[in-house]
Coordinates of C-alpha atoms and ligand atoms in Angstrom, one line a residue:
M1 CA -22.0 -6.8 24.2
V2 CA -23.6 -3.6 26.4
D3 CA -24.0 -6.7 28.8
L4 CA -20.5 -7.2 28.3
G5 CA -19.7 -4.1 30.2
V6 CA -17.7 -3.0 26.6
F7 CA -18.8 0.4 27.3
D8 CA -18.0 1.0 30.4
F9 CA -14.7 0.1 29.7
L10 CA -14.4 2.1 26.6
N11 CA -15.7 5.0 29.4
D12 CA -12.1 3.9 31.7
I13 CA -9.6 4.2 28.8
K14 CA -11.0 6.7 27.3
E15 CA -10.8 8.7 31.3
K16 CA -7.5 7.5 31.2
G17 CA -6.4 9.0 27.8
L18 CA -5.6 5.6 26.7
V19 CA -7.4 6.3 24.1
K20 CA -8.9 10.1 22.3
N21 CA -11.2 8.3 19.3
I22 CA -13.7 5.8 20.1
G23 CA -15.2 4.5 17.0
F24 CA -17.2 1.3 15.5
S25 CA -16.8 -0.8 12.2
F26 CA -19.5 -1.9 10.6
H27 CA -20.9 -4.9 8.5
D28 CA -24.2 -5.6 8.7
E29 CA -28.0 -4.5 7.9
Y30 CA -29.0 -0.5 8.7
S31 CA -31.0 -1.4 11.6
A32 CA -27.9 -3.0 13.3
F33 CA -26.1 0.0 12.7
E34 CA -29.2 2.3 13.6
E35 CA -29.4 0.5 17.1
I36 CA -25.6 0.1 17.6
I37 CA -24.9 4.4 16.5
K38 CA -27.5 5.2 19.4
S39 CA -26.3 3.0 21.4
Y40 CA -23.2 4.9 22.9
P41 CA -21.2 9.1 22.1
W42 CA -18.9 7.5 19.2
D43 CA -16.3 9.6 17.8
F44 CA -16.5 7.8 14.3
C45 CA -17.5 5.3 12.5
Q46 CA -16.5 3.0 9.5
I47 CA -19.2 1.4 6.5
Q48 CA -18.8 -0.1 3.7
L49 CA -20.0 3.1 0.9
N50 CA -19.1 3.4 -2.6
Y51 CA -21.1 4.8 -6.0
L52 CA -22.6 1.1 -5.7
D53 CA -23.5 0.5 -2.2
I54 CA -25.9 3.4 -1.8
N55 CA -28.8 1.6 -0.4
Y56 CA -26.3 -1.6 0.9
Q57 CA -25.5 -2.8 4.3
A58 CA -25.4 0.9 6.4
G59 CA -25.7 2.6 2.8
M60 CA -26.3 6.7 2.7
K61 CA -29.4 6.4 5.4
G62 CA -26.6 5.6 7.5
Y63 CA -24.3 8.3 6.2
N64 CA -27.0 10.9 6.9
L65 CA -27.5 9.8 10.0
A66 CA -24.3 9.9 11.1
K67 CA -23.9 12.9 9.4
D68 CA -26.7 14.4 12.1
M69 CA -25.3 12.6 14.6
G70 CA -22.6 14.6 14.1
I71 CA -20.8 11.8 14.2
P72 CA -17.7 11.7 10.7
M73 CA -17.1 8.9 9.2
V74 CA -14.4 6.2 8.3
I75 CA -15.3 4.5 4.4
M76 CA -13.4 1.0 3.7
E77 CA -14.1 -0.6 0.8
P78 CA -14.6 3.0 -1.8
V79 CA -13.7 0.6 -5.1
K80 CA -15.1 -2.1 -4.2
G81 CA -12.2 -4.3 -3.5
G82 CA -10.4 -3.2 -6.5
R83 CA -14.1 -4.1 -8.6
L84 CA -14.9 -0.5 -8.8
A85 CA -10.8 -0.4 -10.6
N86 CA -11.1 -2.5 -13.9
P87 CA -15.5 -2.0 -14.6
P88 CA -17.5 -3.9 -17.8
E89 CA -16.2 -1.3 -21.1
E90 CA -19.8 0.2 -21.8
I91 CA -19.2 2.3 -17.9
K92 CA -15.2 2.6 -18.7
N93 CA -16.7 4.6 -21.9
S94 CA -19.0 6.6 -20.5
L95 CA -16.4 7.8 -18.2
K96 CA -14.3 8.9 -20.9
E97 CA -17.0 10.6 -22.5
F98 CA -16.4 13.2 -19.6
T99 CA -13.4 13.0 -18.0
D100 CA -9.8 12.2 -17.2
L101 CA -9.6 10.6 -14.8
S102 CA -9.3 6.7 -14.7
P103 CA -12.3 4.5 -13.3
A104 CA -10.9 4.1 -10.0
Q105 CA -10.2 7.8 -9.0
E106 CA -14.2 8.2 -10.2
A107 CA -15.2 5.7 -7.7
L108 CA -12.9 7.6 -5.3
K109 CA -14.4 10.7 -5.9
F110 CA -17.5 9.3 -4.3
P111 CA -16.6 9.6 -1.1
L112 CA -14.2 11.9 -0.6
S113 CA -17.3 14.8 -2.3
L114 CA -18.8 13.4 1.1
D115 CA -19.0 16.3 4.0
N116 CA -19.1 14.4 6.9
V117 CA -16.2 11.7 5.6
M118 CA -13.2 12.2 7.5
V119 CA -11.2 8.9 5.4
V120 CA -11.2 6.7 2.9
L121 CA -9.5 4.0 3.5
S122 CA -7.7 2.3 0.2
G123 CA -6.0 -0.5 -0.6
M124 CA -3.4 -0.3 -2.9
N125 CA -1.0 -3.0 -4.5
D126 CA 1.7 -0.5 -6.0
I127 CA 3.5 3.2 -6.2
D128 CA 1.2 4.4 -9.7
Q129 CA -1.4 3.4 -7.5
V130 CA -0.9 5.9 -5.2
R131 CA 0.3 8.9 -7.0
E132 CA -3.4 8.4 -8.4
N133 CA -5.3 7.8 -5.1
L134 CA -3.1 10.9 -4.1
E135 CA -3.8 12.8 -7.1
I136 CA -7.6 12.4 -6.5
A137 CA -8.2 13.1 -3.2
S138 CA -5.8 16.5 -3.6
E139 CA -8.3 17.5 -6.3
V140 CA -11.7 16.3 -4.5
S141 CA -13.0 19.0 -2.1
Y142 CA -16.6 18.3 -0.6
N143 CA -20.1 18.7 -2.1
S144 CA -18.0 18.6 -5.5
L145 CA -20.0 16.1 -7.9
T146 CA -21.1 17.4 -11.2
K147 CA -24.4 16.3 -12.6
E148 CA -22.6 14.2 -15.0
D149 CA -20.5 12.5 -12.3
E150 CA -23.8 11.9 -10.9
S151 CA -25.2 10.7 -14.4
F152 CA -22.1 8.2 -14.7
Y153 CA -23.2 6.5 -11.6
E154 CA -26.4 6.1 -11.9
N155 CA -26.1 3.9 -15.4
A156 CA -23.2 2.1 -13.6
R157 CA -25.9 0.9 -10.9
K158 CA -28.0 -0.2 -13.6
I159 CA -25.4 -2.0 -15.4
Y160 CA -23.5 -3.5 -12.9
K161 CA -27.3 -4.2 -11.7
S162 CA -28.4 -5.7 -14.7
R163 CA -24.8 -8.1 -14.7
E164 CA -23.7 -9.3 -11.5
Q165 CA -24.8 -13.1 -10.5
I166 CA -23.2 -12.3 -6.4
G167 CA -22.8 -9.6 -4.6
C168 CA -19.2 -11.2 -3.1
T169 CA -16.8 -8.5 -2.0
A170 CA -13.7 -11.1 -1.3
C171 CA -13.6 -10.2 2.1
E172 CA -12.7 -14.0 2.8
Y173 CA -14.1 -13.7 6.1
C174 CA -16.2 -17.2 5.3
L175 CA -11.9 -18.7 4.6
P176 CA -11.1 -21.8 6.0
C177 CA -14.9 -23.7 4.6
T178 CA -14.8 -26.8 6.9
V179 CA -14.3 -28.6 4.1
E180 CA -11.4 -26.0 2.4
I181 CA -13.7 -24.6 -0.6
N182 CA -12.2 -21.9 -1.7
I183 CA -15.4 -20.1 -1.4
P184 CA -14.9 -15.9 -2.8
K185 CA -12.6 -18.0 -5.5
V186 CA -15.8 -19.6 -7.0
F187 CA -18.1 -17.0 -6.5
G188 CA -15.4 -14.2 -8.4
L189 CA -14.7 -16.9 -11.2
W190 CA -18.6 -16.7 -11.1
N191 CA -19.1 -13.1 -11.2
K192 CA -16.1 -12.3 -13.7
A193 CA -18.5 -14.4 -16.8
Y194 CA -21.2 -12.4 -16.4
L195 CA -19.2 -8.6 -15.4
Y196 CA -16.0 -8.9 -18.5
D197 CA -18.2 -11.1 -20.8
E198 CA -15.6 -13.7 -20.1
E199 CA -17.6 -16.7 -19.9
E200 CA -15.1 -19.6 -21.6
K201 CA -11.9 -18.0 -19.5
S202 CA -13.8 -18.1 -16.2
K203 CA -14.7 -22.2 -17.2
T204 CA -11.6 -23.1 -18.4
D205 CA -10.5 -21.1 -15.0
Y206 CA -13.0 -23.0 -13.0
Q207 CA -11.5 -25.9 -13.9
E208 CA -7.2 -25.3 -13.2
Y209 CA -8.6 -24.5 -9.8
L210 CA -10.6 -28.3 -9.8
K211 CA -6.9 -29.2 -10.3
D212 CA -6.0 -28.6 -6.7
G213 CA -8.7 -26.7 -5.6
V214 CA -12.2 -28.4 -3.8
S215 CA -15.2 -28.3 -5.3
P216 CA -18.5 -26.8 -4.5
T217 CA -20.3 -30.4 -4.4
E218 CA -18.2 -31.4 -1.4
C219 CA -20.2 -28.8 1.0
I220 CA -20.8 -30.7 3.7
E221 CA -23.6 -28.0 4.7
C222 CA -22.5 -26.8 8.4
G223 CA -23.3 -23.4 7.9
K224 CA -20.2 -21.8 9.4
C225 CA -20.0 -19.8 6.6
E226 CA -23.3 -18.6 6.4
G227 CA -23.1 -16.5 9.5
I228 CA -20.0 -14.8 9.0
C229 CA -20.3 -13.1 5.9
P230 CA -21.2 -9.6 6.2
Q231 CA -22.6 -9.2 2.4
N232 CA -24.9 -12.1 4.7
L233 CA -24.6 -14.6 1.5
E234 CA -26.8 -18.0 1.2
I235 CA -23.3 -19.3 0.1
I236 CA -24.6 -22.9 -0.1
E237 CA -27.7 -22.0 -2.4
D238 CA -25.2 -19.8 -4.3
L239 CA -21.4 -22.1 -4.9
K240 CA -24.6 -25.2 -5.9
E241 CA -25.4 -22.6 -8.7
A242 CA -22.1 -21.1 -9.6
N243 CA -20.8 -24.7 -9.6
E244 CA -23.6 -25.3 -12.3
Y245 CA -22.7 -22.2 -14.8
L246 CA -18.7 -22.4 -14.1
A247 CA -19.3 -26.6 -14.6
Ligands
LIG301 S1 -21.5 -24.2 4.8 FE1 -20.3 -25.7 2.8 S2 -19.2 -23.7 2.4 FE2 -19.7 -23.2 4.4 S3 -18.5 -23.4 5.7 FE3 -19.8 -25.5 5.6 S4 -18.7 -26.7 3.9 FE4 -17.4 -24.6 3.9
LIG302 S1 -18.7 -15.1 0.0 FE1 -18.7 -13.1 2.4 S2 -17.3 -13.8 3.5 FE2 -16.9 -15.1 2.2 S3 -15.2 -13.8 0.3 FE3 -17.8 -13.2 -0.2 S4 -18.0 -11.7 1.1 FE4 -16.8 -12.3 2.3

């Protein structure tokens, strides 16, 4: 991108007043993050961050680097594509022990409390979610996490880690698959079986999917999906494993 003159272009549009703030959005390994953030005087940058993904992609290491460089951050996936809004029962129960906040609110509290975060992006499907998010965003101030919050996050990380089969966030960047396998659907069912103790339901739903959907056994191993997966998943092998379990 540097060889293509992207920075000259960015400087030009900024000088002309067409754009006030220049930033980049990021999904990759930490080393790439460090290279990119140090390559230009960015006004901001955007990463995936939530209480589960502190050591994933840029993670907290990337957050701290951006903070040291004085580059404010936009946070995406604060509720991990909705997953942290509906965690396993044992996580919900541990939350109820110290707060009335919903699981989604407790998840949002994590990035909202980081003092180098200027925006937390969260997808909302209905007005109740808008209200819920506004409520927590109004309440949380920088550096306000309590010991209870910290130990809740730590405990939840351990529980999720022990249950998750694959780190697919259902972003759908891998679609369309060359033979039209619904990759996030298959991985989602595989994960749900473990995350929510829904083995039978996932297997039934998988049979439903196979009625109209393409089976992972049809994969021709073209590799198109793996190169664009922001989570760097080994989709071809993982699909085989998911199918073996679900079918
Ligand atoms: S490798 Fe398989 S799953 Fe991936 S795009 Fe190609 S056919 Fe689809
Ligand atoms: S497999 Fe990768 S690209 Fe596809 S939905 Fe999951 S995380 Fe996104």
